[in-house]
mmCIF file of C-alpha atoms in Angstrom:
data_model
loop_
_atom_site.group_PDB
_atom_site.id
_atom_site.type_symbol
_atom_site.label_atom_id
_atom_site.label_comp_id
_atom_site.label_asym_id
_atom_site.label_seq_id
_atom_site.Cartn_x
_atom_site.Cartn_y
_atom_site.Cartn_z
ATOM 1 C CA MET A 1 0.092 0.109 -0.068
ATOM 2 C CA SER A 2 1.343 3.196 -1.086
ATOM 3 C CA THR A 3 1.446 6.221 1.057
ATOM 4 C CA PRO A 4 -0.357 9.424 -0.394
ATOM 5 C CA PRO A 5 1.971 12.104 -1.459
ATOM 6 C CA SER A 6 2.574 14.987 1.178
ATOM 7 C CA THR A 7 1.172 18.421 1.079
ATOM 8 C CA PRO A 8 4.233 20.771 0.729
ATOM 9 C CA GLU A 9 4.582 23.759 3.335
ATOM 10 C CA VAL A 10 3.394 26.961 1.392
ATOM 11 C CA GLU A 11 4.547 30.441 2.603
ATOM 12 C CA VAL A 12 2.412 33.175 0.679
ATOM 13 C CA ARG A 13 4.343 36.326 0.335
ATOM 14 C CA ARG A 14 2.032 39.647 -0.742
ATOM 15 C CA SER A 15 3.981 42.571 -2.192
ATOM 16 C CA ARG A 16 2.652 46.116 -2.735
ATOM 17 C CA ARG A 17 5.285 46.381 -5.809
ATOM 18 C CA ARG A 18 3.344 43.339 -7.340
ATOM 19 C CA ARG A 19 0.426 44.410 -9.592
ATOM 20 C CA ARG A 20 -0.742 41.668 -11.510
ATOM 21 C CA THR A 21 1.736 38.701 -11.702
ATOM 22 C CA VAL A 22 1.990 35.687 -9.437
ATOM 23 C CA SER A 23 5.175 33.445 -9.027
ATOM 24 C CA ALA A 24 6.227 30.606 -6.700
ATOM 25 C CA TYR A 25 9.268 28.712 -6.244
ATOM 26 C CA ARG A 26 11.050 25.878 -4.223
ATOM 27 C CA ASP A 27 12.759 26.615 -0.930
ATOM 28 C CA GLY A 28 13.771 23.621 0.602
ATOM 29 C CA GLU A 29 10.688 21.828 2.136
ATOM 30 C CA ARG A 30 8.518 24.954 1.264
ATOM 31 C CA ILE A 31 6.782 26.637 -1.733
ATOM 32 C CA VAL A 32 6.912 30.299 -1.698
ATOM 33 C CA VAL A 33 3.666 31.964 -3.697
ATOM 34 C CA LEU A 34 4.426 35.487 -4.322
ATOM 35 C CA ILE A 35 1.455 37.309 -5.121
ATOM 36 C CA PRO A 36 -0.005 41.340 -5.172
ATOM 37 C CA ALA A 37 -0.615 42.713 -2.028
ATOM 38 C CA THR A 38 -4.320 43.668 -3.391
ATOM 39 C CA MET A 39 -5.194 40.401 -4.200
ATOM 40 C CA SER A 40 -8.653 39.050 -2.403
ATOM 41 C CA LYS A 41 -8.421 36.063 -0.030
ATOM 42 C CA ARG A 42 -10.413 33.762 -2.459
ATOM 43 C CA ASP A 43 -8.182 34.554 -5.261
ATOM 44 C CA GLU A 44 -5.073 33.961 -3.415
ATOM 45 C CA ALA A 45 -6.480 30.525 -2.587
ATOM 46 C CA THR A 46 -6.855 29.599 -6.322
ATOM 47 C CA TRP A 47 -3.398 31.001 -6.965
ATOM 48 C CA VAL A 48 -1.561 29.307 -4.203
ATOM 49 C CA ALA A 49 -3.396 25.721 -5.400
ATOM 50 C CA ASP A 50 -2.605 26.436 -9.087
ATOM 51 C CA MET A 51 1.072 27.432 -8.384
ATOM 52 C CA VAL A 52 1.750 24.442 -6.163
ATOM 53 C CA ALA A 53 0.238 22.306 -8.709
ATOM 54 C CA ARG A 54 2.586 23.487 -11.161
ATOM 55 C CA ILE A 55 5.761 23.249 -9.129
ATOM 56 C CA GLU A 56 4.911 19.732 -8.352
ATOM 57 C CA ARG A 57 4.285 19.231 -11.969
ATOM 58 C CA GLN A 58 7.816 20.608 -12.850
ATOM 59 C CA GLU A 59 9.544 18.540 -10.184
ATOM 60 C CA ARG A 60 7.803 15.114 -11.052
ATOM 61 C CA ARG A 61 9.098 16.271 -15.032
ATOM 62 C CA LYS A 62 12.631 16.866 -13.604
ATOM 63 C CA VAL A 63 13.328 13.254 -11.650
ATOM 64 C CA ARG A 64 16.234 11.881 -12.969
ATOM 65 C CA SER A 65 15.703 7.947 -13.743
ATOM 66 C CA ASP A 66 18.631 5.170 -13.694
ATOM 67 C CA ASP A 67 18.849 5.054 -17.248
ATOM 68 C CA ASP A 68 19.798 8.869 -17.300
ATOM 69 C CA LEU A 69 22.043 7.952 -14.586
ATOM 70 C CA VAL A 70 23.845 5.456 -16.501
ATOM 71 C CA ALA A 71 24.033 7.405 -19.519
ATOM 72 C CA ARG A 72 25.248 10.591 -17.458
ATOM 73 C CA ALA A 73 28.013 8.175 -15.808
ATOM 74 C CA ALA A 74 29.311 6.980 -19.346
ATOM 75 C CA LYS A 75 29.677 10.831 -20.848
ATOM 76 C CA LEU A 76 31.437 11.625 -17.877
ATOM 77 C CA ASN A 77 33.650 8.911 -17.970
ATOM 78 C CA ASP A 78 34.401 9.430 -21.463
ATOM 79 C CA HIS A 79 35.004 13.069 -21.196
ATOM 80 C CA TYR A 80 36.742 13.060 -18.021
ATOM 81 C CA PHE A 81 38.313 9.649 -17.291
ATOM 82 C CA GLY A 82 39.176 8.816 -20.994
ATOM 83 C CA GLY A 83 36.673 5.952 -20.687
ATOM 84 C CA LEU A 84 39.125 4.263 -17.702
ATOM 85 C CA ALA A 85 36.160 4.265 -14.961
ATOM 86 C CA VAL A 86 33.572 1.757 -16.007
ATOM 87 C CA PRO A 87 31.058 1.020 -13.706
ATOM 88 C CA ALA A 88 29.044 -2.219 -13.872
ATOM 89 C CA SER A 89 25.626 -0.521 -12.294
ATOM 90 C CA VAL A 90 24.934 2.952 -11.414
ATOM 91 C CA ARG A 91 21.507 3.646 -9.758
ATOM 92 C CA TRP A 92 19.608 5.872 -7.426
ATOM 93 C CA VAL A 93 18.940 4.757 -3.717
ATOM 94 C CA THR A 94 16.911 5.864 -0.889
ATOM 95 C CA ASN A 95 18.795 4.529 1.890
ATOM 96 C CA GLN A 96 21.698 7.136 1.711
ATOM 97 C CA ASN A 97 20.669 9.543 4.432
ATOM 98 C CA ALA A 98 24.336 10.604 5.568
ATOM 99 C CA ARG A 99 26.294 10.295 2.056
ATOM 100 C CA TRP A 100 25.459 11.619 -1.244
ATOM 101 C CA GLY A 101 26.778 8.799 -3.078
ATOM 102 C CA SER A 102 28.914 5.863 -2.356
ATOM 103 C CA CYS A 103 31.250 3.106 -4.832
ATOM 104 C CA THR A 104 32.141 -0.399 -4.221
ATOM 105 C CA PRO A 105 35.152 -0.895 -6.648
ATOM 106 C CA SER A 106 35.359 -4.709 -5.894
ATOM 107 C CA ASP A 107 32.064 -4.942 -7.905
ATOM 108 C CA ARG A 108 32.114 -1.632 -9.761
ATOM 109 C CA SER A 109 28.789 -0.324 -8.490
ATOM 110 C CA ILE A 110 27.919 3.092 -7.809
ATOM 111 C CA ARG A 111 24.920 4.456 -5.819
ATOM 112 C CA LEU A 112 23.776 7.861 -5.368
ATOM 113 C CA SER A 113 21.159 9.099 -2.976
ATOM 114 C CA ASP A 114 17.837 9.799 -4.298
ATOM 115 C CA ARG A 115 18.385 13.271 -2.646
ATOM 116 C CA LEU A 116 20.397 14.661 -5.408
ATOM 117 C CA GLN A 117 17.384 14.082 -7.993
ATOM 118 C CA LYS A 118 16.241 17.704 -7.264
ATOM 119 C CA MET A 119 19.693 19.210 -7.260
ATOM 120 C CA PRO A 120 21.219 20.979 -10.355
ATOM 121 C CA GLY A 121 22.744 18.543 -12.879
ATOM 122 C CA TRP A 122 26.323 19.836 -12.323
ATOM 123 C CA VAL A 123 25.839 18.843 -8.608
ATOM 124 C CA VAL A 124 24.870 15.263 -9.851
ATOM 125 C CA ASP A 125 27.562 15.429 -12.277
ATOM 126 C CA TYR A 126 30.172 15.866 -9.457
ATOM 127 C CA VAL A 127 29.155 13.620 -7.191
ATOM 128 C CA LEU A 128 28.941 11.123 -10.349
ATOM 129 C CA VAL A 129 32.538 12.067 -10.970
ATOM 130 C CA HIS A 130 33.478 11.619 -7.563
ATOM 131 C CA GLU A 131 32.204 8.038 -7.420
ATOM 132 C CA LEU A 132 33.617 7.077 -10.858
ATOM 133 C CA ALA A 133 37.035 8.424 -9.526
ATOM 134 C CA HIS A 134 36.748 5.952 -6.732
ATOM 135 C CA LEU A 135 36.621 3.158 -9.586
ATOM 136 C CA LEU A 136 40.455 4.132 -10.254
ATOM 137 C CA GLU A 137 41.558 5.199 -6.778
ATOM 138 C CA SER A 138 39.721 3.899 -3.787
ATOM 139 C CA GLY A 139 40.739 6.399 -1.075
ATOM 140 C CA HIS A 140 40.775 9.809 -1.222
ATOM 141 C CA THR A 141 44.419 10.064 -2.137
ATOM 142 C CA PRO A 142 46.099 12.858 -4.245
ATOM 143 C CA GLN A 143 45.737 10.967 -7.175
ATOM 144 C CA PHE A 144 42.198 10.520 -6.601
ATOM 145 C CA TRP A 145 41.424 14.277 -6.182
ATOM 146 C CA ALA A 146 43.552 14.908 -9.134
ATOM 147 C CA TRP A 147 40.996 12.785 -11.181
ATOM 148 C CA VAL A 148 37.984 14.591 -9.647
ATOM 149 C CA ASP A 149 39.337 18.020 -10.351
ATOM 150 C CA ARG A 150 39.479 17.532 -13.693
ATOM 151 C CA TYR A 151 35.530 18.570 -13.465
ATOM 152 C CA PRO A 152 35.844 22.112 -13.802
ATOM 153 C CA LYS A 153 32.462 22.639 -11.334
ATOM 154 C CA ALA A 154 34.009 20.292 -8.517
ATOM 155 C CA GLU A 155 34.605 23.425 -6.194
ATOM 156 C CA LYS A 156 31.357 24.905 -6.975
ATOM 157 C CA ALA A 157 29.518 21.824 -6.403
ATOM 158 C CA LYS A 158 31.353 20.735 -3.082
ATOM 159 C CA GLY A 159 30.451 24.344 -1.874
ATOM 160 C CA TYR A 160 26.749 23.812 -2.862
ATOM 161 C CA LEU A 161 26.701 20.371 -1.139
ATOM 162 C CA GLU A 162 28.463 21.879 1.974
ATOM 163 C CA GLY A 163 25.622 24.805 1.993
ATOM 164 C CA TYR A 164 23.091 22.564 1.251
ATOM 165 C CA SER A 165 24.427 20.113 4.257
ATOM 166 C CA ALA A 166 24.730 23.137 6.592
ATOM 167 C CA GLY A 167 21.117 24.433 6.005
ATOM 168 C CA ALA A 168 19.758 20.616 6.572
ATOM 169 C CA ARG A 169 21.994 20.091 9.227
ATOM 170 C CA LEU A 170 23.328 16.881 7.400
ATOM 171 C CA GLU A 171 26.991 15.581 7.732
ATOM 172 C CA PRO A 172 29.406 17.298 5.450
ATOM 173 C CA PRO A 173 29.511 16.125 1.978
ATOM 174 C CA PRO A 174 32.290 14.233 0.132
ATOM 175 C CA GLY A 175 35.561 16.426 -0.526
ATOM 176 C CA SER A 176 34.695 18.616 2.881
ATOM 177 C CA ASP A 177 37.514 18.869 5.429
ATOM 178 C CA ASP A 178 36.324 15.756 7.092
ATOM 179 C CA GLU A 179 36.268 12.394 5.320
ATOM 180 C CA GLU A 180 33.375 10.235 4.204
#
C-alpha cells in the first residue's frame, strides 16, 4: 500500500510592488508563492493551489531515472576519465541519508542518494565524477582528487553540497575537510 504524497508547506508573500503577476518557487521543503498585496483571499487560495500544482508537476518531470544516470556516468567517464572508469551499475538509492553517493570498487557499483534528484545537474555530475574516480583510486588520495578536479565545477559543487548540508543540518559532503 503506497502512502499518499504529502502536502508541502506553503508560504504566501504579499508585495505592494507586485501588481498582477503571481510566481512561485521551491525553497527547501517549502513552496513560496508571491502575490500582489491587493489580491483577495479567494483569489489567493485559487492561485496558491494552481502554483503549488505547477511546481509539483515541474518537479515530477525533472526526476532522473536510473537509465539517465547510467548514460550520464558514461558521458562523464568518456570526457573526464578517457573511458577508464567503467561502472558495472549506476543507480539511485533511497537508503543513503548521510552520504550523497557511494562506490564499491570490487563490484564496480555506484549508488547515488535520491536526495540529489532535485539538485542541479552539475551537482549530480560532480557526485558521479567523485564516485567514478573511486573506480580508479579507492581512497581519497592526492591521485584521487586529481581525477575529481578534472571536473571544472568540482569546487562549486562541493560548496553547494556543503551549504545544503549546513542548511539541512546534515553531515558534511564528500570533499569537505572531513572524510566521508
